[in-house]
Tab-separated table of C-alpha atoms in Angstrom:
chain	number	residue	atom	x	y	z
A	1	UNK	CA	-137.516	15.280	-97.522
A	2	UNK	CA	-136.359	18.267	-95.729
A	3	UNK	CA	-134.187	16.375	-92.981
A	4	UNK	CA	-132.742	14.426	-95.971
A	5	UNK	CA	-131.311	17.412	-97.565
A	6	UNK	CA	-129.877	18.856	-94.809
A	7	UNK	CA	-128.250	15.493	-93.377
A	8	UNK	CA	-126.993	14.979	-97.104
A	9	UNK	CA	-125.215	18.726	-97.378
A	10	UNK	CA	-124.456	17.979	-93.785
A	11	UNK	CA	-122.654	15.055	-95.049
A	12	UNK	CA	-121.161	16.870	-98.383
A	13	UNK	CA	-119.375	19.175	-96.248
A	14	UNK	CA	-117.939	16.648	-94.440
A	15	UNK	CA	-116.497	14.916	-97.476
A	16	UNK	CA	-114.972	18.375	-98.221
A	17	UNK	CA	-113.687	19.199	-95.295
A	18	UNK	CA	-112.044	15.620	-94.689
A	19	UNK	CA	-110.640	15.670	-98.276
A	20	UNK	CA	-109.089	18.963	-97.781
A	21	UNK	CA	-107.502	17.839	-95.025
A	22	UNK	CA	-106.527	14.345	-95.489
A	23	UNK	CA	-104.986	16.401	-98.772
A	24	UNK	CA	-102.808	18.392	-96.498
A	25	UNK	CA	-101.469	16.473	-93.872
A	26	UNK	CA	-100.940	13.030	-95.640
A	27	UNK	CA	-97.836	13.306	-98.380
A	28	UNK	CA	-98.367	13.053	-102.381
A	29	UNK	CA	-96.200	10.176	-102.316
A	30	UNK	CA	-97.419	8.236	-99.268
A	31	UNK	CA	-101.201	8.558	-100.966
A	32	UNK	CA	-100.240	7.331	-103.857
A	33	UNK	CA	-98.862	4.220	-102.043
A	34	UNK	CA	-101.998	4.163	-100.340
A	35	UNK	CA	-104.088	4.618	-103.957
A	36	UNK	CA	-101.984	2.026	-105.350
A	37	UNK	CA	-102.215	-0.717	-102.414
A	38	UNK	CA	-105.839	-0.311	-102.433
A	39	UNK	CA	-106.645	0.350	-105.736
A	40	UNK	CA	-104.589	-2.719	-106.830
A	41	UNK	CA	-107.993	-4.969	-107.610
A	42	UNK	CA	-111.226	-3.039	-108.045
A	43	UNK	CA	-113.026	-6.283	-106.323
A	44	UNK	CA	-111.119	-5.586	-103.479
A	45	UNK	CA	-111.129	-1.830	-103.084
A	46	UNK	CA	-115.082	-2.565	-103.442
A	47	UNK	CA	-115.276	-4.865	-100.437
A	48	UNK	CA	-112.598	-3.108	-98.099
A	49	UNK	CA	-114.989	0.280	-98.632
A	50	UNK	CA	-118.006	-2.359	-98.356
A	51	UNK	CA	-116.452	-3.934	-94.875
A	52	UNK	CA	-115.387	-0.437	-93.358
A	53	UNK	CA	-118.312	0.798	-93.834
A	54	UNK	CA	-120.505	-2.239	-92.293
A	55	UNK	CA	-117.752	-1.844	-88.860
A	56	UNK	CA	-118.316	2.199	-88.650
A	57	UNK	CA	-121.801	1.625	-88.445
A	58	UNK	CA	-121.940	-1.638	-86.630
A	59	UNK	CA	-119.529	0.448	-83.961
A	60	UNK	CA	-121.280	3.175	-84.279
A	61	UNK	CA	-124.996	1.851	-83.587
A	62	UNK	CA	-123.375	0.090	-80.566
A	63	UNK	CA	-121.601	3.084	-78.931
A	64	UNK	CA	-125.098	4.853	-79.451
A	65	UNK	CA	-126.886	1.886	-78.259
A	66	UNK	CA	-125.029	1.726	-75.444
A	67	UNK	CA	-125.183	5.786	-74.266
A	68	UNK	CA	-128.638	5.775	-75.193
A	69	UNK	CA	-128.717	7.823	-78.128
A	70	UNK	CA	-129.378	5.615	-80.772
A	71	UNK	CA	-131.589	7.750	-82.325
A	72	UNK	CA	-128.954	9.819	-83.630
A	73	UNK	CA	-127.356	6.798	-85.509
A	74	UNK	CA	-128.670	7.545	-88.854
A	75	UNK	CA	-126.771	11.220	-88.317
A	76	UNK	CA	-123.491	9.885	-87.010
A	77	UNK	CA	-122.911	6.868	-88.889
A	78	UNK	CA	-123.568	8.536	-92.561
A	79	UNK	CA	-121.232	11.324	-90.877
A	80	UNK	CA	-118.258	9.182	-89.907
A	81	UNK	CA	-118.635	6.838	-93.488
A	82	UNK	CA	-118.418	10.437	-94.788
A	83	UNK	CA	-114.618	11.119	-93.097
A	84	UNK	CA	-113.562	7.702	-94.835
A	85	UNK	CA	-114.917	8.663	-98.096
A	86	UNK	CA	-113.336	12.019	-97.559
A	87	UNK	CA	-109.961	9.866	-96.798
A	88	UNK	CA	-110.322	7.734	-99.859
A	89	UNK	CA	-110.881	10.738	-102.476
A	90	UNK	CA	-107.881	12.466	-101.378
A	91	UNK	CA	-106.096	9.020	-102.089
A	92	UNK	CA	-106.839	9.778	-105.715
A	93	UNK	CA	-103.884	10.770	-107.909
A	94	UNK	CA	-104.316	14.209	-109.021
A	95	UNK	CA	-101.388	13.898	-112.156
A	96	UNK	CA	-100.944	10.680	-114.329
A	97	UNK	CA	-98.019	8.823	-114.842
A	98	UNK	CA	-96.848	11.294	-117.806
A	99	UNK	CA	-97.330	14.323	-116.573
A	100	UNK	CA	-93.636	14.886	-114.995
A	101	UNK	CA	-91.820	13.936	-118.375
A	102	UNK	CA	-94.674	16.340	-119.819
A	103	UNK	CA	-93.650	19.454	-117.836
A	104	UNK	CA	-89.652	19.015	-118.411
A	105	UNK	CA	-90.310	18.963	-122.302
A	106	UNK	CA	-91.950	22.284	-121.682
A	107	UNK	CA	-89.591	24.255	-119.775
């Protein structure tokens, strides 16, 4: 139980820090393209997260495989699914549709 909750922080902090900077160096405009192209049918959003994250760990359990270390691939694959899910949050729109006509009606 111990190891769980420290790979699971582990993992947290990885979301964070990959949202953060995902947030920074990607434009508001080009994630919303992205956010809209993917979220354009939930059924497929759901399988293109569902396929990405089968290849990461396929590729990952293969790389390990391969060097030898494949006991670390329940710590590097949940850590690299993290950077995509880190990637995909910072996709999220942070202000709707209405908020622009919102804040010129209030200046």
């Amino acid at each position: 139980m111990k190891n769980f909750l420290i790979s699971s922080g582990a993992n947290l902090v990885i979301i964070l820090i990959s949202f953060f900077i995902f947030k920074n160096i990607i434009s508001g405009p080009t994630r919303h393209r992205i956010y809209e192209k993917l979220m354009s049918s939930f059924a497929k959003y759901v399988l293109y997260i569902f396929v990405a994250t089968v290849v990461i760990t396929v590729l990952t359990a293969l790389v390990l495989y391969k060097t030898r270390y494949i006991a670390y691939v329940n710590i590097a694959a949940p850590a690299l699914v993290s950077i995509l899910v880190g990637f995909i949050a910072s996709t999220v729109p942070t202000r709707g549709a209405g908020d622009e006509k919102k804040e010129a009606t209030h200046k």
